Tab-separated table of C-alpha atoms in Angstrom:
chain	number	residue	atom	x	y	z
A	275	ALA	CA	-19.451	22.426	15.336
A	276	ALA	CA	-17.532	25.217	14.007
A	277	ARG	CA	-14.386	22.766	14.164
A	278	ARG	CA	-15.980	20.146	12.131
A	279	GLN	CA	-16.973	22.665	9.343
A	280	GLY	CA	-13.886	23.959	9.350
A	281	GLY	CA	-12.866	20.394	8.418
A	282	LEU	CA	-15.108	20.073	5.674
A	283	ARG	CA	-14.118	23.219	4.164
A	284	ARG	CA	-10.482	21.916	3.864
A	285	LEU	CA	-11.716	18.630	2.586
A	286	HIS	CA	-13.538	20.781	-0.002
A	287	ARG	CA	-10.607	22.423	-0.726
A	288	ALA	CA	-8.649	19.063	-0.935
A	289	ALA	CA	-10.914	18.270	-3.251
A	290	ARG	CA	-10.656	21.162	-5.985
A	291	ARG	CA	-6.791	21.135	-5.474
A	292	ALA	CA	-6.952	17.387	-6.849
A	293	ALA	CA	-9.224	18.375	-9.441
A	294	ARG	CA	-6.275	20.863	-10.675
A	295	GLY	CA	-3.552	17.931	-10.300
A	296	HIS	CA	-2.244	20.015	-7.470
A	297	GLY	CA	1.083	19.073	-7.027
A	298	ARG	CA	1.286	16.052	-8.862
A	299	GLY	CA	1.441	17.436	-12.259
A	300	ALA	CA	-1.577	16.870	-14.867
A	301	SER	CA	-1.297	13.116	-15.102
A	302	HIS	CA	-3.462	12.829	-12.036
A	303	ALA	CA	-5.866	15.940	-13.115
A	304	PRO	CA	-9.425	14.760	-14.815
A	305	ALA	CA	-10.363	15.713	-17.884
A	306	ALA	CA	-12.033	18.786	-18.435
A	307	GLY	CA	-16.093	19.003	-17.175
A	308	ARG	CA	-15.409	15.740	-14.948
A	309	VAL	CA	-15.873	16.076	-10.980
A	310	ALA	CA	-12.411	15.169	-9.121
A	311	GLU	CA	-12.652	12.211	-6.734
A	312	VAL	CA	-10.967	12.499	-3.474
A	313	VAL	CA	-10.272	9.528	-0.621
A	314	ALA	CA	-10.449	10.152	3.099
A	315	GLN	CA	-9.603	8.132	5.737
A	316	VAL	CA	-10.834	9.710	8.872
A	317	VAL	CA	-8.777	8.497	12.397
A	318	GLY	CA	-9.848	9.028	15.901
A	319	SER	CA	-6.998	10.286	18.027
A	320	PRO	CA	-7.317	12.650	21.296
A	321	ALA	CA	-5.689	15.633	21.248
A	322	ASN	CA	-2.267	14.304	23.456
A	323	ASP	CA	-1.748	11.525	20.976
A	324	PRO	CA	1.717	11.297	20.252
A	325	LEU	CA	0.299	9.779	16.795
A	326	ARG	CA	-1.013	12.689	16.052
A	327	ALA	CA	2.868	14.764	15.528
A	328	GLN	CA	4.171	11.384	13.779
A	329	VAL	CA	1.538	11.330	11.112
A	330	ALA	CA	1.794	15.123	10.804
A	331	LEU	CA	5.857	14.771	10.792
A	332	GLU	CA	5.361	11.868	7.894
A	333	TYR	CA	2.709	13.684	6.346
A	334	GLU	CA	4.933	16.971	5.378
A	335	THR	CA	7.973	14.488	4.177
A	336	TRP	CA	5.065	12.877	1.722
A	337	LYS	CA	4.068	15.980	0.326
A	338	ARG	CA	7.811	16.431	-0.278
A	339	LEU	CA	7.923	13.143	-2.608
A	340	VAL	CA	8.028	13.271	-6.412
A	341	HIS	CA	7.945	10.247	-7.974
A	342	PRO	CA	5.492	9.471	-10.865
A	343	GLY	CA	4.676	6.080	-8.791
A	344	LEU	CA	3.610	7.906	-5.821
A	345	LEU	CA	-0.151	9.707	-5.004
A	346	PRO	CA	0.625	11.120	-1.065
A	347	ALA	CA	-1.784	11.867	0.771
A	348	GLU	CA	-3.324	15.722	-0.287
A	349	ASP	CA	-4.252	17.096	2.682
A	350	LEU	CA	-4.323	16.363	6.771
A	351	VAL	CA	-7.711	17.888	8.371
A	352	ASP	CA	-6.944	18.542	12.220
A	353	GLY	CA	-10.168	18.072	14.123
A	354	PRO	CA	-11.224	17.506	18.048
A	355	GLY	CA	-10.696	14.032	18.502
A	356	TRP	CA	-9.941	12.703	14.999
A	357	PHE	CA	-7.441	13.732	12.251
A	358	MET	CA	-8.416	13.078	8.496
A	359	LEU	CA	-5.886	12.072	5.809
A	360	VAL	CA	-7.105	13.360	2.262
A	361	CYS	CA	-5.808	12.138	-1.189
A	362	PRO	CA	-7.329	12.577	-4.686
A	363	ARG	CA	-8.131	9.803	-6.600
A	364	PRO	CA	-7.051	9.677	-10.561
A	365	GLN	CA	-9.212	9.552	-13.583
A	366	GLY	CA	-9.349	6.115	-15.391
A	367	ILE	CA	-7.604	3.657	-13.231
A	368	ARG	CA	-8.126	0.093	-12.207
A	369	SER	CA	-6.754	-1.781	-8.847
A	370	LEU	CA	-4.437	-4.293	-9.261
A	371	ARG	CA	-6.715	-7.046	-8.846
A	372	GLU	CA	-8.855	-6.150	-11.695
A	373	TRP	CA	-5.257	-5.721	-13.777
A	374	LEU	CA	-4.349	-9.125	-12.674
A	375	ALA	CA	-7.707	-10.406	-13.504
A	376	SER	CA	-7.421	-9.319	-16.902
A	377	GLY	CA	-4.688	-12.204	-17.399
A	378	PRO	CA	-1.438	-10.319	-18.394
A	379	LEU	CA	1.798	-12.577	-19.902
A	380	LEU	CA	4.182	-13.200	-17.063
A	381	PRO	CA	6.631	-10.454	-19.106
A	382	ALA	CA	3.960	-7.498	-17.779
A	383	ARG	CA	3.501	-9.010	-14.157
A	384	PHE	CA	7.312	-9.120	-13.781
A	385	ARG	CA	7.464	-5.200	-14.928
A	386	MET	CA	4.542	-4.478	-12.603
A	387	ALA	CA	6.640	-6.555	-10.084
A	388	ASN	CA	9.679	-4.288	-10.750
A	389	ALA	CA	8.025	-1.157	-10.690
A	390	LEU	CA	6.561	-1.895	-7.086
A	391	CYS	CA	10.024	-2.503	-6.033
A	392	ALA	CA	11.355	0.322	-7.447
A	393	ILE	CA	8.451	2.654	-6.060
A	394	MET	CA	9.478	1.301	-2.428
A	395	ALA	CA	12.692	1.438	-2.778
A	396	TYR	CA	12.051	5.360	-3.350
A	397	ILE	CA	9.970	5.557	-0.539
A	398	HIS	CA	12.808	3.406	1.877
A	399	GLN	CA	15.276	5.573	0.685
A	400	ASN	CA	13.708	8.772	1.968
A	401	GLY	CA	13.449	7.479	5.197
A	402	LEU	CA	9.890	6.589	5.131
A	403	LEU	CA	7.704	3.414	6.171
A	404	HIS	CA	4.706	2.951	4.336
A	405	ASN	CA	3.456	0.249	7.047
A	406	THR	CA	-0.203	-0.130	5.381
A	407	LEU	CA	0.664	-1.462	2.057
A	408	HIS	CA	-1.726	-4.062	0.864
A	409	PRO	CA	-3.221	-4.030	-2.919
A	410	ASP	CA	-6.109	-2.276	-2.219
A	411	HIS	CA	-3.412	1.038	-2.229
A	412	ILE	CA	-2.319	0.233	-5.684
A	413	ALA	CA	-3.853	1.571	-8.806
A	414	VAL	CA	-2.989	0.593	-12.189
A	415	LYS	CA	-3.102	3.373	-14.923
A	416	GLU	CA	-3.882	3.008	-18.653
A	417	ASN	CA	-0.362	2.546	-19.879
A	418	ASP	CA	-0.175	-0.366	-16.929
A	419	SER	CA	2.119	1.508	-14.832
A	420	PRO	CA	1.237	1.276	-10.710
A	421	ILE	CA	0.613	4.194	-8.202
A	422	ILE	CA	1.072	3.268	-4.535
A	423	GLY	CA	-1.158	5.624	-2.347
A	424	ARG	CA	-0.912	5.971	1.440
A	425	LEU	CA	-4.735	5.327	1.541
A	426	PRO	CA	-6.541	2.512	0.066
A	427	LEU	CA	-7.814	3.425	-3.384
A	428	PHE	CA	-10.701	0.748	-3.717
A	429	ALA	CA	-12.918	-1.361	-1.546
A	430	LEU	CA	-11.158	-3.959	0.295
A	431	GLY	CA	-11.163	-6.982	-2.206
A	432	HIS	CA	-9.665	-9.638	0.126
A	433	PRO	CA	-11.989	-11.479	2.094
A	434	PHE	CA	-10.083	-10.623	5.277
A	435	GLY	CA	-9.482	-6.992	4.056
A	436	GLY	CA	-6.071	-5.382	5.129
A	437	ALA	CA	-5.569	-7.645	7.666
A	438	ALA	CA	-4.815	-10.346	4.628
A	439	TYR	CA	-1.292	-8.298	4.269
A	440	ARG	CA	-0.461	-7.881	8.075
A	441	SER	CA	3.238	-8.975	8.960
A	442	PRO	CA	4.064	-10.497	12.028
A	443	GLU	CA	5.528	-7.553	13.636
A	444	HIS	CA	1.998	-6.079	13.329
A	445	ILE	CA	0.452	-8.970	14.219
A	446	ARG	CA	2.502	-9.446	17.625
A	447	ASP	CA	2.293	-5.667	18.012
A	448	GLU	CA	6.010	-5.229	17.814
A	449	PRO	CA	7.893	-2.264	16.329
A	450	GLN	CA	7.322	-1.625	12.366
A	451	ILE	CA	10.429	-0.716	10.685
A	452	GLN	CA	11.310	-0.858	6.850
A	453	ARG	CA	11.497	-4.533	6.747
A	454	THR	CA	7.785	-4.321	7.906
A	455	ASP	CA	7.350	-3.028	4.270
A	456	VAL	CA	9.447	-5.491	2.639
A	457	TYR	CA	7.244	-8.137	3.892
A	458	MET	CA	4.187	-6.842	2.718
A	459	LEU	CA	5.489	-6.069	-0.630
A	460	GLY	CA	6.652	-9.844	-0.529
A	461	MET	CA	3.104	-11.006	-0.260
A	462	ILE	CA	1.776	-8.885	-2.913
A	463	LEU	CA	4.425	-9.890	-5.363
A	464	TYR	CA	3.989	-13.995	-4.115
A	465	GLU	CA	0.274	-13.487	-5.650
A	466	LEU	CA	1.763	-10.995	-8.491
A	467	LEU	CA	3.697	-13.895	-9.825
A	468	VAL	CA	2.576	-17.206	-8.259
A	469	GLY	CA	-1.403	-16.078	-8.113
A	470	VAL	CA	-2.343	-17.034	-5.239
A	471	HIS	CA	-1.644	-15.530	-1.673
A	472	PRO	CA	1.496	-16.995	0.215
A	473	PHE	CA	-0.792	-17.985	3.281
A	474	ALA	CA	-4.054	-18.867	1.416
A	475	ALA	CA	-6.459	-20.045	4.667
A	476	GLU	CA	-10.070	-21.017	5.035
A	477	SER	CA	-9.994	-18.121	7.992
A	478	GLU	CA	-8.172	-15.191	9.244
A	479	ASP	CA	-7.040	-17.207	12.597
A	480	MET	CA	-5.467	-19.700	10.153
A	481	MET	CA	-3.822	-17.201	8.139
A	482	VAL	CA	-2.233	-15.838	11.412
A	483	THR	CA	-1.038	-19.112	12.732
A	484	LEU	CA	0.277	-19.765	9.210
A	485	GLN	CA	2.170	-16.822	9.350
A	486	ILE	CA	3.692	-17.033	12.706
A	487	GLN	CA	4.130	-20.558	13.411
A	488	GLY	CA	4.782	-21.603	9.521
A	489	SER	CA	6.059	-20.826	6.455
A	490	PRO	CA	4.614	-19.901	2.888
A	491	GLU	CA	3.382	-22.202	0.682
A	492	SER	CA	6.264	-23.040	-1.509
A	493	PRO	CA	5.894	-20.962	-4.932
A	494	ARG	CA	7.333	-24.329	-6.844
A	495	LEU	CA	3.891	-26.306	-5.776
A	496	ARG	CA	2.038	-23.820	-7.702
A	497	TRP	CA	4.925	-23.125	-10.685
A	498	PRO	CA	7.125	-26.070	-10.691
A	499	GLU	CA	9.526	-23.881	-13.644
A	500	ILE	CA	9.710	-21.293	-11.255
A	501	PRO	CA	13.552	-19.972	-11.380
A	502	SER	CA	15.313	-20.677	-7.888
A	503	GLU	CA	16.838	-17.444	-7.838
A	504	LEU	CA	13.173	-16.023	-7.868
A	505	GLU	CA	12.028	-18.789	-5.278
A	506	TYR	CA	14.591	-17.936	-2.946
A	507	PHE	CA	13.862	-13.985	-3.291
A	508	LEU	CA	10.218	-14.386	-2.820
A	509	LEU	CA	10.870	-16.531	0.455
A	510	LYS	CA	13.298	-14.144	1.569
A	511	LEU	CA	10.568	-11.173	1.807
A	512	LEU	CA	8.798	-13.396	3.596
A	513	ALA	CA	11.075	-14.092	6.394
A	514	LEU	CA	9.521	-14.224	9.736
A	515	SER	CA	12.294	-12.966	10.943
A	516	PRO	CA	12.871	-9.109	10.199
A	517	SER	CA	16.806	-9.373	10.438
A	518	ASP	CA	16.656	-12.684	7.777
A	519	ARG	CA	14.598	-10.311	4.922
A	520	TYR	CA	16.587	-7.872	2.724
């Protein structure tokens, strides 16, 4: 009970730091008089789980990253049989899905795609792997610039949830590398620019089958005038083998 209360106290401290925009500048702080929101993710993990040390190392590295398009974890709470990641949830944001539903024109969608690529490039240049990237980790600020978080900032918007954005490596339980992120980013960019999920299917099982045995739908079927270079770019991001991706 004492350990659990200690974890809750640290969660409260993380919320207070989020309210002050601690470590991320005033842009993520709520307006005066408004209550800060935080997102918390609890992961079951025994005390001797190697995952704990890996997450702790990644957390310390993420804390040192400074990029206007990143929202790193605010705190790591260690408990008996579990650990919890906490991050602030900025005020005045909307989900990438909500932004797309507002009908942005193609130039705005290209700017969004370029910004997402730049953020992920910064993460990889610092030797990190996101590994759980999907649209519910992406928020759009009032100036239409994106923020990528480590935790889901919104309710899962796809019928299959985060499973709709897994890579073949996740599906096959193979080691995940930076090119795993490239694949997941490719699915988001495809949906952002073409308007549909690259492996649209009626069931999760069918989607998985398409990912590991088939190929993404040709963007040209939905967008006949797509530039050949862009079509090649999207399909290379979604290559089945990591060695065939960028």
